[in-house]
mmCIF file of C-alpha atoms and ligand atoms in Angstrom:
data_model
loop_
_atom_site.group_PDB
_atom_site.id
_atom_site.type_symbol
_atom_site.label_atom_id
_atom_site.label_comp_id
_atom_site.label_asym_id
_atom_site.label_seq_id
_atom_site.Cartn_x
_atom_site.Cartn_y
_atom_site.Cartn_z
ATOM 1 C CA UNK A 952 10.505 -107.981 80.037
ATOM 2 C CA UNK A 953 8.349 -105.553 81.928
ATOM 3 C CA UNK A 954 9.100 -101.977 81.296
ATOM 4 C CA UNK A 955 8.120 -98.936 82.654
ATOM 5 C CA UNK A 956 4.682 -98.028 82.985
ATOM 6 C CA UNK A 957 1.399 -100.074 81.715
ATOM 7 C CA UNK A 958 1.363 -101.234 85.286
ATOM 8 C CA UNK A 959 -1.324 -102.806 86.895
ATOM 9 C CA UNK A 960 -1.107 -100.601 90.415
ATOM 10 C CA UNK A 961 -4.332 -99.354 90.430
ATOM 11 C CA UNK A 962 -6.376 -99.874 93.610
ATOM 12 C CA UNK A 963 -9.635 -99.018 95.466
ATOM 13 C CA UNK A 964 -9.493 -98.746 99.254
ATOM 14 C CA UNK A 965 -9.764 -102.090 100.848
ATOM 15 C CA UNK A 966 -12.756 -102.523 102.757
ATOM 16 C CA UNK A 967 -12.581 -103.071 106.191
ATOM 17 C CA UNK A 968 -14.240 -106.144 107.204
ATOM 18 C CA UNK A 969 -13.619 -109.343 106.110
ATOM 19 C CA UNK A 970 -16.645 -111.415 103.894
ATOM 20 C CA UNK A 971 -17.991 -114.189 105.252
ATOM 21 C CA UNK A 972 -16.147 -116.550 103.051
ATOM 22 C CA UNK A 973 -18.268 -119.663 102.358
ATOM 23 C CA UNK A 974 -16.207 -122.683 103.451
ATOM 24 C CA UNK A 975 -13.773 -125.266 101.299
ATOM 25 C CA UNK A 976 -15.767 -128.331 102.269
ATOM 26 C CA UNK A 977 -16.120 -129.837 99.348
ATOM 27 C CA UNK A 978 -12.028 -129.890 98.301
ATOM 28 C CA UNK A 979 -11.903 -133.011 100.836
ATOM 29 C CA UNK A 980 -11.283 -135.778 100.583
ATOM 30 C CA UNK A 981 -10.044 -135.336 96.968
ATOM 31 C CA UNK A 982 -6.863 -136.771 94.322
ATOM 32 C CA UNK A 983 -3.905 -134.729 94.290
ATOM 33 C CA UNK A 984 -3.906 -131.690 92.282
ATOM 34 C CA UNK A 985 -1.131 -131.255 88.824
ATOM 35 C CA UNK A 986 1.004 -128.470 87.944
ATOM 36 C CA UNK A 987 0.373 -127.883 84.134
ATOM 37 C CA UNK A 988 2.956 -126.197 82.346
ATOM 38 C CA UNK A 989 1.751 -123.638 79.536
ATOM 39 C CA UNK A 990 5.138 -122.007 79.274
ATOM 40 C CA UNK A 991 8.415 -122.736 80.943
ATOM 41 C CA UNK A 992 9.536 -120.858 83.947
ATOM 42 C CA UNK A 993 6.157 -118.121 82.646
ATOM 43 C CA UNK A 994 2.744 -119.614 83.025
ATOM 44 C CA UNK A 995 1.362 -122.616 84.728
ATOM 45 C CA UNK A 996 -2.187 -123.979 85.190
ATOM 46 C CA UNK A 997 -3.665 -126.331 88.100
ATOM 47 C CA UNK A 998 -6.772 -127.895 86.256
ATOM 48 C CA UNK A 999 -10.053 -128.743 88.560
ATOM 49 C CA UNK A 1000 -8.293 -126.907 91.111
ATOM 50 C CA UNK A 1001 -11.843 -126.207 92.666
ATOM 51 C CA UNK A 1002 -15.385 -128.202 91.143
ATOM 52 C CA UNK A 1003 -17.378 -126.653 89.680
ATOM 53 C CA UNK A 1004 -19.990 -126.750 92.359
ATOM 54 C CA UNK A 1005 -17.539 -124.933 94.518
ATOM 55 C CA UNK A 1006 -17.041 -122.182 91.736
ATOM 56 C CA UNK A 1007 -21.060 -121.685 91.710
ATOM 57 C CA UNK A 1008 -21.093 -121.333 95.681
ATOM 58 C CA UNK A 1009 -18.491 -118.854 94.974
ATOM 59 C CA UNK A 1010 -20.122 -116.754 92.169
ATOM 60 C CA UNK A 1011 -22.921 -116.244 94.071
ATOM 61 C CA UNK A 1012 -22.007 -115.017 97.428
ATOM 62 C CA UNK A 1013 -19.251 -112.769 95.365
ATOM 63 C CA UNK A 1014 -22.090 -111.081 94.092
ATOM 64 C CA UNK A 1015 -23.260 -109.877 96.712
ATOM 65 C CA UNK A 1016 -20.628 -108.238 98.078
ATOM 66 C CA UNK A 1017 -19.985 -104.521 96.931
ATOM 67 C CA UNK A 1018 -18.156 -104.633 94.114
ATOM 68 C CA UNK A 1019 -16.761 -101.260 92.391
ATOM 69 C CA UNK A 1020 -16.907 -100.150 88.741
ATOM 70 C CA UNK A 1021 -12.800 -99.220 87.942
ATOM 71 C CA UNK A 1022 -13.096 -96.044 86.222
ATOM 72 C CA UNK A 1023 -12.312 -96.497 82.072
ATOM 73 C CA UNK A 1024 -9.474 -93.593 82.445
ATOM 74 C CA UNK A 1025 -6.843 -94.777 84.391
ATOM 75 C CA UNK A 1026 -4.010 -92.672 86.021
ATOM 76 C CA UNK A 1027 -1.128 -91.810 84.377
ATOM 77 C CA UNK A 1028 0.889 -94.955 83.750
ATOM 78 C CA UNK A 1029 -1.906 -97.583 84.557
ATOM 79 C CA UNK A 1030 -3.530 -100.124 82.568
ATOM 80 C CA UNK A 1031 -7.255 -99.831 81.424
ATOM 81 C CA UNK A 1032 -9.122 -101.758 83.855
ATOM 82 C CA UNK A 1033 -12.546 -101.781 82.842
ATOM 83 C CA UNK A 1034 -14.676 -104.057 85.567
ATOM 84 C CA UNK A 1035 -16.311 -104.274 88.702
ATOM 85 C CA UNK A 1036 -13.974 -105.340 91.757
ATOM 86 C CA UNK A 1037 -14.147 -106.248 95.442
ATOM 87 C CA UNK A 1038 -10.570 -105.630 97.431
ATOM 88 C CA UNK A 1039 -9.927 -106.657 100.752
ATOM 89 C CA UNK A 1040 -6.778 -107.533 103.374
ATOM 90 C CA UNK A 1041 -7.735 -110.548 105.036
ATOM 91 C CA UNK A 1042 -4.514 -112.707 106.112
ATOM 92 C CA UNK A 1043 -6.796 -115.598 107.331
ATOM 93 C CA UNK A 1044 -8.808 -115.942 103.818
ATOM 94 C CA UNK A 1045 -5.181 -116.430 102.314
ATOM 95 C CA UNK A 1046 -4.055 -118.885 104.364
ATOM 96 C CA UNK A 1047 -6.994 -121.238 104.178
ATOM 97 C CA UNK A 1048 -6.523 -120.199 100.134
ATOM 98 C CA UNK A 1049 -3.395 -121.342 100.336
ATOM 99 C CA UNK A 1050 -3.495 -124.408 103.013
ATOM 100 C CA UNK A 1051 -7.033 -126.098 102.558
ATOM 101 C CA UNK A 1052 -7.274 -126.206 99.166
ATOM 102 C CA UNK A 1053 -4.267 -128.719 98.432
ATOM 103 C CA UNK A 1054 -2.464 -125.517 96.563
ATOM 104 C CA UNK A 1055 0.262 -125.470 99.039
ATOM 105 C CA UNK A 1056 0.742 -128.781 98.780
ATOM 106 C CA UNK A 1057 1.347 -128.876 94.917
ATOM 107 C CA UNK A 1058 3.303 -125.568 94.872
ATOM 108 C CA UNK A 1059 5.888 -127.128 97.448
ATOM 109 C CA UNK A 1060 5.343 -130.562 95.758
ATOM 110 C CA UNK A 1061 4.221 -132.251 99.120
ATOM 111 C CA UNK A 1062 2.005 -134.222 96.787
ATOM 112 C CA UNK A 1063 2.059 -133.959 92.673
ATOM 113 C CA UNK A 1064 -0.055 -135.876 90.389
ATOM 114 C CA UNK A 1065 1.553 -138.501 88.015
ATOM 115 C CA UNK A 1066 0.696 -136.556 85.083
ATOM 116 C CA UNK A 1067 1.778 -133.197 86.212
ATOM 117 C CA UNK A 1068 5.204 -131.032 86.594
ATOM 118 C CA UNK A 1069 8.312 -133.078 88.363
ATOM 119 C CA UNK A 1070 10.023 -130.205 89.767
ATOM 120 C CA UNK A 1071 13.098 -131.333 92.631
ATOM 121 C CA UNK A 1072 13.292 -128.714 95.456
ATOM 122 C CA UNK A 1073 15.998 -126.375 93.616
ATOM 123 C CA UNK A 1074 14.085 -126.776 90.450
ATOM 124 C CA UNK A 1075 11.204 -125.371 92.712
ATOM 125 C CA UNK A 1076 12.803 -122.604 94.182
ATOM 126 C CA UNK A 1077 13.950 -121.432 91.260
ATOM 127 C CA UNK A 1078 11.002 -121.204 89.629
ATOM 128 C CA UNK A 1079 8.740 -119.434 92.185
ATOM 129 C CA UNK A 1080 11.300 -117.427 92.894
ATOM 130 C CA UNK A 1081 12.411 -118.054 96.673
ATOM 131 C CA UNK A 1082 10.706 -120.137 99.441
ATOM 132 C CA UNK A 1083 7.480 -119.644 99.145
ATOM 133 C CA UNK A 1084 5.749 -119.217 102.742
ATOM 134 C CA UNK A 1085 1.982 -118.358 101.502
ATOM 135 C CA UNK A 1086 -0.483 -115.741 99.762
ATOM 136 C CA UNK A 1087 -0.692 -112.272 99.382
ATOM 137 C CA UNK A 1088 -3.372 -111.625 102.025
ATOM 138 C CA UNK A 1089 -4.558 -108.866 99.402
ATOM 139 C CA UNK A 1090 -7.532 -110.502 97.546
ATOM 140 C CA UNK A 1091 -9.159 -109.113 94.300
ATOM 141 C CA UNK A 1092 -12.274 -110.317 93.262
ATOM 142 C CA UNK A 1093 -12.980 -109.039 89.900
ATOM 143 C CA UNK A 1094 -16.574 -109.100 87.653
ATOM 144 C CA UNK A 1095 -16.166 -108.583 84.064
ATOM 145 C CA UNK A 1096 -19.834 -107.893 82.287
ATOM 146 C CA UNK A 1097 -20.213 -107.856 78.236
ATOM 147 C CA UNK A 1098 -17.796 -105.523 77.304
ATOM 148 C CA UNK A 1099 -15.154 -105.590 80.091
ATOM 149 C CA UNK A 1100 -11.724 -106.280 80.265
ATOM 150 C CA UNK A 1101 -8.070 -105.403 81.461
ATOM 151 C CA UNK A 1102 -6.127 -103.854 78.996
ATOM 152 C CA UNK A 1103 -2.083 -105.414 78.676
ATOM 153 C CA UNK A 1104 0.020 -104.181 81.241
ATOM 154 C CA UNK A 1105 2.434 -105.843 83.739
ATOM 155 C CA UNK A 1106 1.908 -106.700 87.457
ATOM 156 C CA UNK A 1107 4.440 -105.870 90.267
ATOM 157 C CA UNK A 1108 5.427 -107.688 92.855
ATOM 158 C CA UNK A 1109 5.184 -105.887 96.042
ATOM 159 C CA UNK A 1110 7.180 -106.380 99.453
ATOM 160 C CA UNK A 1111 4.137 -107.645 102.102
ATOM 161 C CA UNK A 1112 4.085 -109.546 105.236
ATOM 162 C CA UNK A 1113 2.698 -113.420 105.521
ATOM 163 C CA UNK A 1114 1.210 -113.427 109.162
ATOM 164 C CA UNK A 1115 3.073 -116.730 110.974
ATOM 165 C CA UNK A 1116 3.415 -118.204 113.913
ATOM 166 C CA UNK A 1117 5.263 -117.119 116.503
ATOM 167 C CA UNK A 1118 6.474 -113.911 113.753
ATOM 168 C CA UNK A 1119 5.689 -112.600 110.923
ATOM 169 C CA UNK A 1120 7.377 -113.436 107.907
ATOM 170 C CA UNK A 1121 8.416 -110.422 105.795
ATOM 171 C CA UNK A 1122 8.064 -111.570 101.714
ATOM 172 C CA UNK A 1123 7.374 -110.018 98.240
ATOM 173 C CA UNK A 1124 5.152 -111.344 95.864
ATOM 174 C CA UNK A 1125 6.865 -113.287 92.894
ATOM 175 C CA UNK A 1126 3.770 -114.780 90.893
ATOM 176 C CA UNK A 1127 0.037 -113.804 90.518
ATOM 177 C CA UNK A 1128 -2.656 -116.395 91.252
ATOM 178 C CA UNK A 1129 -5.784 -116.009 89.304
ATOM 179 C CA UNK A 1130 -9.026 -118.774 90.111
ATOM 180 C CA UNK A 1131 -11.151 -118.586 87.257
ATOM 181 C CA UNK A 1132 -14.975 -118.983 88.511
ATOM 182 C CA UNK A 1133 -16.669 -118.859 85.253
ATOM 183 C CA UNK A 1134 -16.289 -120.332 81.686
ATOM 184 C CA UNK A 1135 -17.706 -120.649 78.303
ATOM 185 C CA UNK A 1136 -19.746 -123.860 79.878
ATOM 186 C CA UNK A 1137 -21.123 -121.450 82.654
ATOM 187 C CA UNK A 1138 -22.213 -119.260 79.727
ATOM 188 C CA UNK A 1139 -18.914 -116.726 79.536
ATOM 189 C CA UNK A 1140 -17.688 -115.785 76.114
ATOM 190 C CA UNK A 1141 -14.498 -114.465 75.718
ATOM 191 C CA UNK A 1142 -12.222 -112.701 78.501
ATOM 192 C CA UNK A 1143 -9.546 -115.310 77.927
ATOM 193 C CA UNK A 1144 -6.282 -114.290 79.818
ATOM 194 C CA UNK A 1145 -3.869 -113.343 76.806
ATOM 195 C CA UNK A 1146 0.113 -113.659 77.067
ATOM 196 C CA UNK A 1147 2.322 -111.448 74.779
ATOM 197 C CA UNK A 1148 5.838 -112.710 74.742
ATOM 198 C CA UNK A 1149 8.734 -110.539 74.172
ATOM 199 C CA UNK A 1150 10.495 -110.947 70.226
ATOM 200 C CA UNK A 1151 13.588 -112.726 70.433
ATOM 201 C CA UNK A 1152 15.512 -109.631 69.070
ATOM 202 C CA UNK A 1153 14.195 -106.402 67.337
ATOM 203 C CA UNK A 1154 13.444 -106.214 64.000
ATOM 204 C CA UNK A 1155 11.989 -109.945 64.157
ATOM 205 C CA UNK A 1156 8.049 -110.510 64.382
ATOM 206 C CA UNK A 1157 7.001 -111.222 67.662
ATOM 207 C CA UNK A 1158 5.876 -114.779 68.455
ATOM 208 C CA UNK A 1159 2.164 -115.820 68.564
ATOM 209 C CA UNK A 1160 0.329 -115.045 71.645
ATOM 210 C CA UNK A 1161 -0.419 -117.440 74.400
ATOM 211 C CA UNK A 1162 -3.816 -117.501 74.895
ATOM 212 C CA UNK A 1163 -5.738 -118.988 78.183
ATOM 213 C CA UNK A 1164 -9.239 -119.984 77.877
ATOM 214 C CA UNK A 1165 -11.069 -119.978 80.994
ATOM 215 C CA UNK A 1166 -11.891 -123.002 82.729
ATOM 216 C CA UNK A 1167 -14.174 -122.566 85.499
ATOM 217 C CA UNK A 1168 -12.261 -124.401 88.934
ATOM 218 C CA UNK A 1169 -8.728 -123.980 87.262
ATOM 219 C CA UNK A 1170 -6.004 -122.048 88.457
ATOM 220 C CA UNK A 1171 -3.370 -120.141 86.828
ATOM 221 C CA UNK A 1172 -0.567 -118.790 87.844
ATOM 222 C CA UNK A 1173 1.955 -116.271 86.303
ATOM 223 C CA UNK A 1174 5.587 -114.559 86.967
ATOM 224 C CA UNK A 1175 5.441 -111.084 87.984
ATOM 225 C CA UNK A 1176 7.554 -108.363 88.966
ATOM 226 C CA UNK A 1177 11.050 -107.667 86.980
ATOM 227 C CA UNK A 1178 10.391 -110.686 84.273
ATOM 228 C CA UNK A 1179 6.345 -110.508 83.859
ATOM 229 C CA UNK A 1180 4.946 -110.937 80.427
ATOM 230 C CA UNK A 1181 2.617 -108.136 79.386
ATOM 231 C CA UNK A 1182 -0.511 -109.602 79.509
ATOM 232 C CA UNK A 1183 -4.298 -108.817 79.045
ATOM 233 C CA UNK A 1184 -7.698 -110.439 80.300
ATOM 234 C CA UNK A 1185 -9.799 -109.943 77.105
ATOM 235 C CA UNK A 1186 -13.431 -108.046 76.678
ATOM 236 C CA UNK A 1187 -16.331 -110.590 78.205
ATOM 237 C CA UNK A 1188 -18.976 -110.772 74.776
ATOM 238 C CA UNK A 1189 -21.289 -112.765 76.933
ATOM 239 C CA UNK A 1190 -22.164 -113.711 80.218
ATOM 240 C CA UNK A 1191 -19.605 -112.907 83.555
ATOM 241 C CA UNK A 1192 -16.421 -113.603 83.988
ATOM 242 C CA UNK A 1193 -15.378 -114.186 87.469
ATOM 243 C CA UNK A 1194 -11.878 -114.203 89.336
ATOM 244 C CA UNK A 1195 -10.016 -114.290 92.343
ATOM 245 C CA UNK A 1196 -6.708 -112.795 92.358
ATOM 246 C CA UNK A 1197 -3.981 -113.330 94.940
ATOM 247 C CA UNK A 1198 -0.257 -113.731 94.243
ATOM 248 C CA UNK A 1199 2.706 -116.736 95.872
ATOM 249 C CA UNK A 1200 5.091 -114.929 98.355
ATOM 250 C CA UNK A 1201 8.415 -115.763 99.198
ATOM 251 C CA UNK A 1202 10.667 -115.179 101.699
ATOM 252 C CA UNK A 1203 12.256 -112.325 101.672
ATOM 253 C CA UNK A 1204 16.042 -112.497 101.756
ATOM 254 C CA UNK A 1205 17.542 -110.430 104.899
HETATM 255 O O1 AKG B 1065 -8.688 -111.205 84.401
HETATM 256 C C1 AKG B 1065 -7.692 -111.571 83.765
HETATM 257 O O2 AKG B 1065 -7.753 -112.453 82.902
HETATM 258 C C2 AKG B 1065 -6.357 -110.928 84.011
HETATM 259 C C3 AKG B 1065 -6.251 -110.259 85.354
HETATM 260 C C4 AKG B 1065 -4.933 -109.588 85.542
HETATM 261 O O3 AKG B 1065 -4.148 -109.467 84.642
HETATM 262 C C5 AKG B 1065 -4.546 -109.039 86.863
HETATM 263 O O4 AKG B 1065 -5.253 -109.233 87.849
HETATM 264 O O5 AKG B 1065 -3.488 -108.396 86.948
HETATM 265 FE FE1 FE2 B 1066 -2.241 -108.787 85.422
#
């Protein structure tokens, strides 16, 4: 699946002090959250992972941070990233991500909607890959304007540490986590997230894309690293698109 190069390494130096994040309150007390499948073992989605009201806190405080235009030439071997972006470490943004939003609980299954994914624990492992003990504590926020996008490329998974109690757990990434903030009902055309997978064998016409609309509040998430699908966010033709980007860790085998 993912090949050399096209990869989606760039980065801008992490700024040094966390935001102050505005708070989850409104994800409680709420129904339990589903696990949509959009392609086996590939892509999921959790719909209304966040309301919408939630997603408008969220777009405006984001803008206000300092977000950086990517350049339009990339380095040799990177993807085209063409939008504005906010980068930052900040372990305790993940875990609150990752523990007061009810994602934890539906990625572990502690608590799975009627109508969404039955996976039983090996079923589970499998599929993300490992145990999964939290978030990437790297967190992208990205702006796309009319005109943006992120060209197809691949993402990595990377070997990082989940800050824990009483040590640190050493993991590597093994799927990325993109929160749309923004849809075509918020007034964003385009910039759908757009899966290309591989033909079954050469010589035979590659099957349709898979595209994602956004949905402002839903959650997708995708597998990276060795067997990620190349993948694209397409151009914005109106209004913003919005994301936050973090990725599932898993423990890493010693
Ligand atoms: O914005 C998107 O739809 C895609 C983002 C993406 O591919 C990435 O963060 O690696
Ligand atoms: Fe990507």
């Amino acid at each position: 699946m993912a090949p050399k190069g096209k990869k989606n390494t760039a980065s801008s130096t992490p700024q040094e002090q966390p935001p102050k994040w505005p708070p989850f309150k409104s994800l409680v007390p709420r129904s339990p959250l589903a696990l949509k499948e959009i392609l086996p073992n590939q892509i999921v989605t959790i719909p209304n992972f966040w309301p919408s009201s939630l997603c408008k806190t969220y777009v405006s405080f984001l803008a206000g941070l300092p977000l950086v235009t990517t350049p339009g030439k990339p380095k040799k071997g990177e993807a085209v990233r063409v939008n504005d972006r906010f980068q930052i470490q900040d372990a305790s943004f993940a875990k609150r991500l990752w523990e007061e939003t009810g994602l934890k609980d539906v990625v572990m299954g502690n608590v799975q909607a009627d109508d969404g994914l039955q996976l039983n624990e090996e079923i589970r492992t499998q599929l993300w890959g490992g145990e999964v003990v939290g978030l990437n504590s790297n967190i992208r926020i990205y702006r796309y304007n009319k005109g943006q996008f992120f060209d197809q490329h691949y993402d990595d998974s990377n070997n990082v540490i989940v800050p824990s109690s009483p040590r640190d757990i050493p993991a590597r990434t093994t799927w990325t986590l993109l929160l749309y903030l923004t849809s075509q009902a918020t007034g964003c055309v385009g910039g759908e997230t757009v899966f290309y997978p591989d033909p079954p064998a050469k010589k035979v016409a590659p099957p349709e894309p898979i595209i994602v609309d956004l949905e402002a509040g839903m959650a997708l998430l995708h597998r990276h690293g060795a067997e990620c699908m190349l993948h694209e966010g397409r151009e914005v033709l109106a209004g913003e698109k919005w994301v936050i980007r973090s990725d599932l860790c898993v423990r890493k085998s010693s």
